[in-house]
mmCIF file of C-alpha atoms and ligand atoms in Angstrom:
data_model
loop_
_atom_site.group_PDB
_atom_site.id
_atom_site.type_symbol
_atom_site.label_atom_id
_atom_site.label_comp_id
_atom_site.label_asym_id
_atom_site.label_seq_id
_atom_site.Cartn_x
_atom_site.Cartn_y
_atom_site.Cartn_z
ATOM 1 C CA MET A 1 122.176 66.984 6.904
ATOM 2 C CA GLU A 2 121.151 63.342 7.360
ATOM 3 C CA LYS A 3 117.500 62.866 8.244
ATOM 4 C CA LYS A 4 116.968 61.481 11.752
ATOM 5 C CA GLN A 5 115.337 58.043 11.655
ATOM 6 C CA SER A 6 111.830 58.056 13.037
ATOM 7 C CA PHE A 7 109.622 55.107 13.985
ATOM 8 C CA ALA A 8 106.070 53.926 13.330
ATOM 9 C CA LEU A 9 103.661 51.138 14.161
ATOM 10 C CA ALA A 10 100.388 49.943 12.643
ATOM 11 C CA LEU A 11 98.086 47.122 13.671
ATOM 12 C CA HIS A 12 94.849 45.395 12.728
ATOM 13 C CA GLY A 13 92.266 43.270 14.505
ATOM 14 C CA GLY A 14 90.577 41.857 11.418
ATOM 15 C CA ALA A 15 88.482 43.035 8.474
ATOM 16 C CA GLY A 16 85.076 42.202 7.019
ATOM 17 C CA THR A 17 81.453 43.230 7.178
ATOM 18 C CA ILE A 18 81.845 45.569 10.085
ATOM 19 C CA THR A 19 79.282 48.362 9.940
ATOM 20 C CA ARG A 20 78.008 50.862 12.470
ATOM 21 C CA ALA A 21 74.771 48.881 12.549
ATOM 22 C CA SER A 22 76.595 45.664 13.446
ATOM 23 C CA LEU A 23 78.278 47.049 16.570
ATOM 24 C CA THR A 24 76.590 48.451 19.662
ATOM 25 C CA PRO A 25 78.163 51.671 20.958
ATOM 26 C CA GLU A 26 79.459 49.723 23.983
ATOM 27 C CA LEU A 27 81.099 47.066 21.857
ATOM 28 C CA GLU A 28 82.579 49.688 19.540
ATOM 29 C CA LYS A 29 84.090 51.384 22.561
ATOM 30 C CA GLU A 30 85.567 48.088 23.757
ATOM 31 C CA TYR A 31 87.180 47.504 20.371
ATOM 32 C CA ARG A 32 88.573 51.033 20.193
ATOM 33 C CA THR A 33 90.003 50.762 23.697
ATOM 34 C CA ALA A 34 91.588 47.390 22.947
ATOM 35 C CA LEU A 35 93.164 48.687 19.719
ATOM 36 C CA ARG A 36 94.464 51.794 21.462
ATOM 37 C CA GLN A 37 95.981 49.754 24.306
ATOM 38 C CA ALA A 38 97.721 47.417 21.876
ATOM 39 C CA LEU A 39 99.100 50.438 19.974
ATOM 40 C CA GLU A 40 100.537 51.813 23.206
ATOM 41 C CA VAL A 41 102.304 48.529 23.953
ATOM 42 C CA GLY A 42 104.178 48.591 20.642
ATOM 43 C CA TYR A 43 104.707 52.350 20.525
ATOM 44 C CA ASN A 44 106.291 52.445 23.987
ATOM 45 C CA ILE A 45 108.767 49.730 23.015
ATOM 46 C CA LEU A 46 109.760 51.632 19.856
ATOM 47 C CA ARG A 47 110.034 54.937 21.711
ATOM 48 C CA GLU A 48 112.417 53.376 24.244
ATOM 49 C CA GLY A 49 114.623 52.243 21.367
ATOM 50 C CA GLY A 50 113.323 48.657 21.281
ATOM 51 C CA SER A 51 113.386 46.729 18.027
ATOM 52 C CA ALA A 52 110.556 46.518 15.525
ATOM 53 C CA LEU A 53 110.585 42.740 16.035
ATOM 54 C CA THR A 54 110.051 43.094 19.790
ATOM 55 C CA ALA A 55 107.354 45.723 19.240
ATOM 56 C CA VAL A 56 105.261 43.684 16.792
ATOM 57 C CA GLU A 57 105.563 40.564 18.937
ATOM 58 C CA ALA A 58 104.402 42.368 22.098
ATOM 59 C CA THR A 59 101.573 44.115 20.241
ATOM 60 C CA VAL A 60 100.272 40.824 18.877
ATOM 61 C CA VAL A 61 100.553 39.127 22.297
ATOM 62 C CA ASN A 62 98.354 41.898 23.679
ATOM 63 C CA LEU A 63 95.757 41.352 20.939
ATOM 64 C CA GLU A 64 95.920 37.546 21.334
ATOM 65 C CA ASP A 65 95.094 37.901 25.015
ATOM 66 C CA CYS A 66 91.972 39.934 24.207
ATOM 67 C CA PRO A 67 88.897 37.720 23.562
ATOM 68 C CA LEU A 68 87.427 40.329 21.189
ATOM 69 C CA PHE A 69 89.764 39.190 18.418
ATOM 70 C CA ASN A 70 90.022 35.888 16.549
ATOM 71 C CA ALA A 71 93.547 34.974 17.645
ATOM 72 C CA GLY A 72 94.939 33.303 20.763
ATOM 73 C CA ARG A 73 92.242 33.452 23.420
ATOM 74 C CA GLY A 74 89.365 34.492 21.118
ATOM 75 C CA SER A 75 90.104 31.952 18.355
ATOM 76 C CA VAL A 76 87.189 30.542 16.349
ATOM 77 C CA PHE A 77 86.092 26.887 16.304
ATOM 78 C CA ASN A 78 87.049 24.594 13.425
ATOM 79 C CA LYS A 79 84.806 21.877 11.951
ATOM 80 C CA LEU A 80 85.631 19.464 14.767
ATOM 81 C CA GLY A 81 85.019 22.065 17.462
ATOM 82 C CA PHE A 82 88.696 22.742 18.190
ATOM 83 C CA HIS A 83 90.761 25.903 18.076
ATOM 84 C CA GLU A 84 93.601 25.490 15.588
ATOM 85 C CA MET A 85 95.798 28.540 15.445
ATOM 86 C CA ASP A 86 98.296 29.943 12.931
ATOM 87 C CA ALA A 87 100.926 32.668 13.356
ATOM 88 C CA SER A 88 104.055 34.081 11.768
ATOM 89 C CA ILE A 89 106.653 36.763 12.358
ATOM 90 C CA MET A 90 109.378 38.190 10.126
ATOM 91 C CA CYS A 91 112.398 40.420 10.594
ATOM 92 C CA GLY A 92 113.082 42.806 7.719
ATOM 93 C CA ARG A 93 116.742 43.306 8.653
ATOM 94 C CA ASN A 94 117.912 39.769 7.878
ATOM 95 C CA LEU A 95 114.763 38.198 6.370
ATOM 96 C CA GLU A 96 114.608 35.687 9.221
ATOM 97 C CA ALA A 97 111.136 34.320 9.816
ATOM 98 C CA GLY A 98 109.224 31.952 12.073
ATOM 99 C CA ALA A 99 105.806 30.431 11.395
ATOM 100 C CA ILE A 100 103.549 27.821 12.978
ATOM 101 C CA THR A 101 100.260 26.333 11.876
ATOM 102 C CA GLY A 102 97.474 24.176 13.280
ATOM 103 C CA VAL A 103 98.575 24.453 16.907
ATOM 104 C CA ARG A 104 96.166 23.826 19.768
ATOM 105 C CA ASN A 105 96.187 25.047 23.369
ATOM 106 C CA ILE A 106 99.192 27.355 22.947
ATOM 107 C CA LYS A 107 98.405 30.528 24.877
ATOM 108 C CA ASN A 108 100.293 32.861 22.547
ATOM 109 C CA PRO A 109 100.926 31.394 19.088
ATOM 110 C CA ILE A 110 102.990 34.430 18.083
ATOM 111 C CA LEU A 111 105.518 33.592 20.813
ATOM 112 C CA LEU A 112 105.857 30.134 19.323
ATOM 113 C CA ALA A 113 106.441 31.621 15.849
ATOM 114 C CA SER A 114 109.054 33.834 17.463
ATOM 115 C CA GLU A 115 110.738 30.829 19.094
ATOM 116 C CA VAL A 116 110.925 29.189 15.668
ATOM 117 C CA LEU A 117 112.578 32.342 14.303
ATOM 118 C CA HIS A 118 115.080 32.713 17.134
ATOM 119 C CA HIS A 119 115.739 29.177 18.376
ATOM 120 C CA SER A 120 115.287 26.682 15.561
ATOM 121 C CA ASP A 121 116.950 25.894 12.251
ATOM 122 C CA HIS A 122 113.546 26.016 10.581
ATOM 123 C CA VAL A 123 111.050 28.583 9.350
ATOM 124 C CA PHE A 124 107.732 26.710 9.481
ATOM 125 C CA LEU A 125 106.521 24.084 11.978
ATOM 126 C CA SER A 126 103.066 22.515 12.038
ATOM 127 C CA HIS A 127 100.609 20.652 14.264
ATOM 128 C CA PRO A 128 102.018 18.183 16.867
ATOM 129 C CA GLY A 129 105.594 18.940 15.842
ATOM 130 C CA ALA A 130 105.066 22.619 16.533
ATOM 131 C CA GLU A 131 103.376 21.812 19.858
ATOM 132 C CA GLU A 132 106.245 19.580 20.928
ATOM 133 C CA PHE A 133 108.681 22.367 20.084
ATOM 134 C CA ALA A 134 106.551 24.735 22.201
ATOM 135 C CA ARG A 135 106.748 22.321 25.151
ATOM 136 C CA ASN A 136 110.506 22.039 24.781
ATOM 137 C CA GLN A 137 110.836 25.816 24.692
ATOM 138 C CA GLY A 138 108.756 26.133 27.880
ATOM 139 C CA LEU A 139 105.867 28.075 26.328
ATOM 140 C CA ALA A 140 102.540 28.406 28.180
ATOM 141 C CA PHE A 141 99.667 26.064 27.301
ATOM 142 C CA GLU A 142 96.039 26.612 28.268
ATOM 143 C CA PRO A 143 93.097 24.170 28.475
ATOM 144 C CA ASP A 144 90.318 24.330 25.839
ATOM 145 C CA ALA A 145 88.135 26.284 28.298
ATOM 146 C CA TYR A 146 90.545 29.233 28.091
ATOM 147 C CA PHE A 147 89.782 29.618 24.374
ATOM 148 C CA PHE A 148 85.985 29.355 24.760
ATOM 149 C CA THR A 149 83.949 32.435 23.842
ATOM 150 C CA GLN A 150 80.159 32.114 23.714
ATOM 151 C CA GLN A 151 79.816 34.271 20.599
ATOM 152 C CA ARG A 152 82.240 32.136 18.583
ATOM 153 C CA TYR A 153 80.692 28.936 19.895
ATOM 154 C CA ASP A 154 77.284 30.165 18.693
ATOM 155 C CA GLN A 155 78.773 31.054 15.299
ATOM 156 C CA TRP A 156 80.132 27.539 15.001
ATOM 157 C CA GLN A 157 76.860 25.937 16.139
ATOM 158 C CA ALA A 158 75.095 27.713 13.279
ATOM 159 C CA LEU A 159 77.485 26.146 10.750
ATOM 160 C CA ARG A 160 78.775 22.910 12.263
ATOM 161 C CA ASP A 161 76.648 20.446 10.299
ATOM 162 C CA SER A 162 77.282 22.156 6.995
ATOM 163 C CA ASP A 163 80.223 22.416 4.654
ATOM 164 C CA VAL A 164 80.138 26.177 4.948
ATOM 165 C CA TYR A 165 83.151 27.796 6.529
ATOM 166 C CA MET A 166 83.217 31.445 7.376
ATOM 167 C CA LEU A 167 85.378 34.253 8.403
ATOM 168 C CA ASP A 168 84.847 35.260 11.962
ATOM 169 C CA HIS A 169 81.392 36.840 11.807
ATOM 170 C CA SER A 170 78.722 38.129 14.133
ATOM 171 C CA GLU A 171 75.655 37.159 12.132
ATOM 172 C CA THR A 172 75.311 34.401 9.586
ATOM 173 C CA GLU A 173 75.224 36.640 6.522
ATOM 174 C CA GLU A 174 78.014 38.794 7.793
ATOM 175 C CA LYS A 175 81.644 38.209 7.141
ATOM 176 C CA LYS A 176 84.172 39.421 9.609
ATOM 177 C CA PHE A 177 87.824 38.469 9.705
ATOM 178 C CA GLY A 178 89.247 38.686 13.203
ATOM 179 C CA THR A 179 92.911 37.936 12.685
ATOM 180 C CA VAL A 180 95.361 40.265 14.418
ATOM 181 C CA GLY A 181 98.620 41.703 13.162
ATOM 182 C CA ALA A 182 101.216 44.415 13.613
ATOM 183 C CA VAL A 183 103.963 46.027 11.548
ATOM 184 C CA ALA A 184 106.684 48.411 12.671
ATOM 185 C CA VAL A 185 109.778 50.350 11.698
ATOM 186 C CA ASP A 186 112.135 51.149 14.575
ATOM 187 C CA LEU A 187 114.647 53.885 15.369
ATOM 188 C CA GLU A 188 117.407 51.860 13.692
ATOM 189 C CA GLY A 189 115.378 51.674 10.483
ATOM 190 C CA ASN A 190 114.609 47.978 10.913
ATOM 191 C CA LEU A 191 111.211 46.620 9.902
ATOM 192 C CA ALA A 192 109.148 43.688 11.213
ATOM 193 C CA ALA A 193 105.716 42.139 10.754
ATOM 194 C CA ALA A 194 103.671 39.677 12.837
ATOM 195 C CA THR A 195 100.255 38.067 12.280
ATOM 196 C CA SER A 196 98.175 35.609 14.346
ATOM 197 C CA THR A 197 94.768 33.966 13.832
ATOM 198 C CA GLY A 198 92.297 31.265 14.753
ATOM 199 C CA GLY A 199 91.437 31.097 11.037
ATOM 200 C CA MET A 200 87.876 30.716 9.787
ATOM 201 C CA THR A 201 84.813 29.405 11.653
ATOM 202 C CA ASN A 202 84.011 25.768 10.778
ATOM 203 C CA LYS A 203 87.159 25.538 8.642
ATOM 204 C CA ASN A 204 88.259 22.046 7.756
ATOM 205 C CA PHE A 205 90.532 20.608 10.413
ATOM 206 C CA ASN A 206 94.178 21.160 9.442
ATOM 207 C CA ARG A 207 93.187 23.884 6.948
ATOM 208 C CA ILE A 208 95.982 26.438 6.643
ATOM 209 C CA GLY A 209 95.247 30.064 5.778
ATOM 210 C CA ASP A 210 97.519 32.898 4.666
ATOM 211 C CA THR A 211 98.466 34.068 8.153
ATOM 212 C CA PRO A 212 101.414 31.693 8.718
ATOM 213 C CA VAL A 213 102.523 31.732 5.075
ATOM 214 C CA ILE A 214 105.506 34.036 4.721
ATOM 215 C CA GLY A 215 104.952 36.242 1.667
ATOM 216 C CA ALA A 216 101.168 35.780 1.704
ATOM 217 C CA GLY A 217 99.890 36.998 5.101
ATOM 218 C CA THR A 218 103.142 38.351 6.520
ATOM 219 C CA TYR A 219 106.308 39.847 5.058
ATOM 220 C CA ALA A 220 109.048 42.293 6.070
ATOM 221 C CA ASN A 221 112.085 43.579 4.234
ATOM 222 C CA ASN A 222 114.160 46.603 5.265
ATOM 223 C CA LYS A 223 114.560 47.578 1.587
ATOM 224 C CA THR A 224 110.807 48.078 1.197
ATOM 225 C CA CYS A 225 108.110 47.493 3.814
ATOM 226 C CA ALA A 226 106.491 45.314 6.473
ATOM 227 C CA VAL A 227 103.002 43.923 5.793
ATOM 228 C CA SER A 228 100.407 42.012 7.848
ATOM 229 C CA CYS A 229 97.175 40.845 6.187
ATOM 230 C CA THR A 230 93.656 39.877 7.194
ATOM 231 C CA GLY A 231 90.910 38.477 5.010
ATOM 232 C CA HIS A 232 89.836 35.410 3.094
ATOM 233 C CA GLY A 233 93.140 33.558 3.317
ATOM 234 C CA GLU A 234 92.824 31.436 0.192
ATOM 235 C CA TYR A 235 92.848 34.585 -1.978
ATOM 236 C CA PHE A 236 95.751 36.080 -0.072
ATOM 237 C CA ILE A 237 97.809 32.930 -0.596
ATOM 238 C CA ARG A 238 97.045 32.759 -4.309
ATOM 239 C CA ASN A 239 97.906 36.424 -4.768
ATOM 240 C CA VAL A 240 101.013 36.255 -2.552
ATOM 241 C CA VAL A 241 99.786 39.558 -1.214
ATOM 242 C CA ALA A 242 102.394 40.701 1.304
ATOM 243 C CA TYR A 243 105.377 39.883 -0.930
ATOM 244 C CA ASP A 244 103.658 41.376 -3.967
ATOM 245 C CA ILE A 245 103.495 44.742 -2.228
ATOM 246 C CA SER A 246 107.195 44.562 -1.394
ATOM 247 C CA CYS A 247 108.000 43.574 -5.007
ATOM 248 C CA LEU A 248 105.955 46.419 -6.468
ATOM 249 C CA MET A 249 108.043 48.794 -4.377
ATOM 250 C CA GLU A 250 111.385 47.131 -5.060
ATOM 251 C CA TYR A 251 111.043 46.374 -8.765
ATOM 252 C CA LYS A 252 108.586 48.984 -9.954
ATOM 253 C CA GLY A 253 109.416 51.856 -7.644
ATOM 254 C CA LEU A 254 105.861 52.281 -6.368
ATOM 255 C CA SER A 255 105.301 53.975 -3.020
ATOM 256 C CA LEU A 256 103.862 51.888 -0.183
ATOM 257 C CA THR A 257 100.440 53.490 -0.614
ATOM 258 C CA GLU A 258 100.419 52.943 -4.383
ATOM 259 C CA ALA A 259 101.547 49.334 -4.057
ATOM 260 C CA SER A 260 99.108 48.360 -1.320
ATOM 261 C CA ASN A 261 96.168 50.116 -2.965
ATOM 262 C CA LEU A 262 96.901 48.341 -6.242
ATOM 263 C CA VAL A 263 96.978 44.940 -4.552
ATOM 264 C CA VAL A 264 93.963 45.391 -2.253
ATOM 265 C CA HIS A 265 91.654 47.458 -4.464
ATOM 266 C CA GLN A 266 92.512 45.996 -7.860
ATOM 267 C CA LYS A 267 94.343 42.672 -7.854
ATOM 268 C CA LEU A 268 92.560 41.071 -4.886
ATOM 269 C CA LYS A 269 89.228 42.651 -5.627
ATOM 270 C CA GLN A 270 89.036 41.412 -9.191
ATOM 271 C CA HIS A 271 89.355 37.844 -7.875
ATOM 272 C CA GLY A 272 86.764 38.384 -5.137
ATOM 273 C CA GLY A 273 89.377 38.379 -2.383
ATOM 274 C CA GLU A 274 87.930 40.267 0.544
ATOM 275 C CA GLY A 275 90.047 41.784 3.298
ATOM 276 C CA GLY A 276 92.803 44.251 3.961
ATOM 277 C CA LEU A 277 96.219 44.797 5.462
ATOM 278 C CA VAL A 278 98.411 47.115 7.452
ATOM 279 C CA ALA A 279 101.845 48.139 6.202
ATOM 280 C CA VAL A 280 104.726 50.486 7.004
ATOM 281 C CA SER A 281 107.665 51.416 4.807
ATOM 282 C CA TYR A 282 111.269 52.077 5.750
ATOM 283 C CA THR A 283 110.456 55.792 5.416
ATOM 284 C CA CYS A 284 107.658 55.515 8.019
ATOM 285 C CA GLU A 285 104.895 55.725 5.435
ATOM 286 C CA VAL A 286 101.811 53.907 6.728
ATOM 287 C CA ALA A 287 99.075 52.258 4.625
ATOM 288 C CA LEU A 288 95.905 50.620 5.983
ATOM 289 C CA PRO A 289 93.870 49.663 2.878
ATOM 290 C CA PHE A 290 90.899 47.267 2.919
ATOM 291 C CA ASN A 291 88.211 46.366 0.388
ATOM 292 C CA SER A 292 85.693 45.071 2.943
ATOM 293 C CA GLU A 293 83.221 47.263 4.783
ATOM 294 C CA GLY A 294 85.419 47.693 7.783
ATOM 295 C CA MET A 295 88.738 46.799 9.367
ATOM 296 C CA TYR A 296 89.751 47.186 12.999
ATOM 297 C CA ARG A 297 92.943 49.173 12.681
ATOM 298 C CA GLY A 298 95.289 51.674 14.236
ATOM 299 C CA SER A 299 98.587 53.403 13.590
ATOM 300 C CA TRP A 300 101.023 55.615 15.385
ATOM 301 C CA VAL A 301 103.879 57.484 13.746
ATOM 302 C CA ALA A 302 106.444 59.063 16.090
ATOM 303 C CA GLY A 303 105.590 62.644 16.914
ATOM 304 C CA GLN A 304 102.022 62.355 15.635
ATOM 305 C CA GLU A 305 98.717 61.472 17.279
ATOM 306 C CA PRO A 306 97.702 57.794 17.323
ATOM 307 C CA THR A 307 94.736 56.865 15.139
ATOM 308 C CA VAL A 308 92.199 54.102 15.692
ATOM 309 C CA ALA A 309 89.414 53.337 13.199
ATOM 310 C CA ILE A 310 86.898 50.643 12.320
ATOM 311 C CA TYR A 311 84.655 51.644 9.419
ATOM 312 C CA GLN A 312 85.244 53.174 5.989
ATOM 313 C CA GLU A 313 86.087 56.821 6.603
HETATM 314 N N1 LIG B 1 93.273 35.398 6.927
HETATM 315 C C1 LIG B 1 92.739 34.520 7.929
HETATM 316 C C2 LIG B 1 92.603 33.129 7.365
HETATM 317 O O1 LIG B 1 92.226 32.995 6.221
HETATM 318 C C3 LIG B 1 91.403 34.929 8.437
HETATM 319 C C4 LIG B 1 91.294 36.333 8.928
HETATM 320 O O2 LIG B 1 92.040 37.222 8.483
HETATM 321 O O3 LIG B 1 90.446 36.579 9.789
HETATM 322 O O4 LIG B 1 92.807 32.188 8.100
#
């Protein structure tokens, strides 16, 4: 008898030096609640028969609207004191993708990436060109004040006159990556991945990380898996992380867990690339590996209990 297709969703809200000591119990609770709510958004769409693409988009919109995470509303400041945001989304059924980089004042960058996927002849738009496309598509813009968070402003103040750029962090020595992302497999067996970020605090203006680079920070292919990454973007670009995991499955026959552990715990680690990722396979296998101290993460496989976690277990 043919096995009934199930569905699954996983998400992240960034990785880095996240320890029990670095979060107050109240803040930890806020993060857990936010992750759980975002999981519900995507899970409900999948349960109703919605597509993986719709589910990952809606999940990331929810996380972008939450100032706790470095994406959309909570984006970090770049070297010039602006919020420049990157996002991408990919459909595993037809390998269509949409990506945008360096956009300012767009309320939900993932919706712009999605517009590129659905309503343009292109895959990747940047800076003013991407913003003009957003205006033409009727997307919501917000003033700079909308993206202001005191904690991220203070982080930037500590670095602004230096050449140091940092992953979203709470204290100067700490590294915390606050990008958000989601991956899903739906009832039809289609996969999708979406990732969105404000990048790194005090990053050079117009610096582009891995998040909007298809194959590095985001990838989905129905034959293998859907992957969304978070971490020090330069390493993820150079290691083509998301596509590498798919290739290890397709060409070497590794399972999702084997492939993602190999990439995160060996390949990235030996180059000093800190971070992690969330991934699902076409068989509803879920992998949430990270080589940093913590990663905000959650997953929900149909018929099972949802899980939300922050630290190393
Ligand atoms: N990967 C992102 C970047 O390098 C940062 C993050 O994950 O927080 O822009």
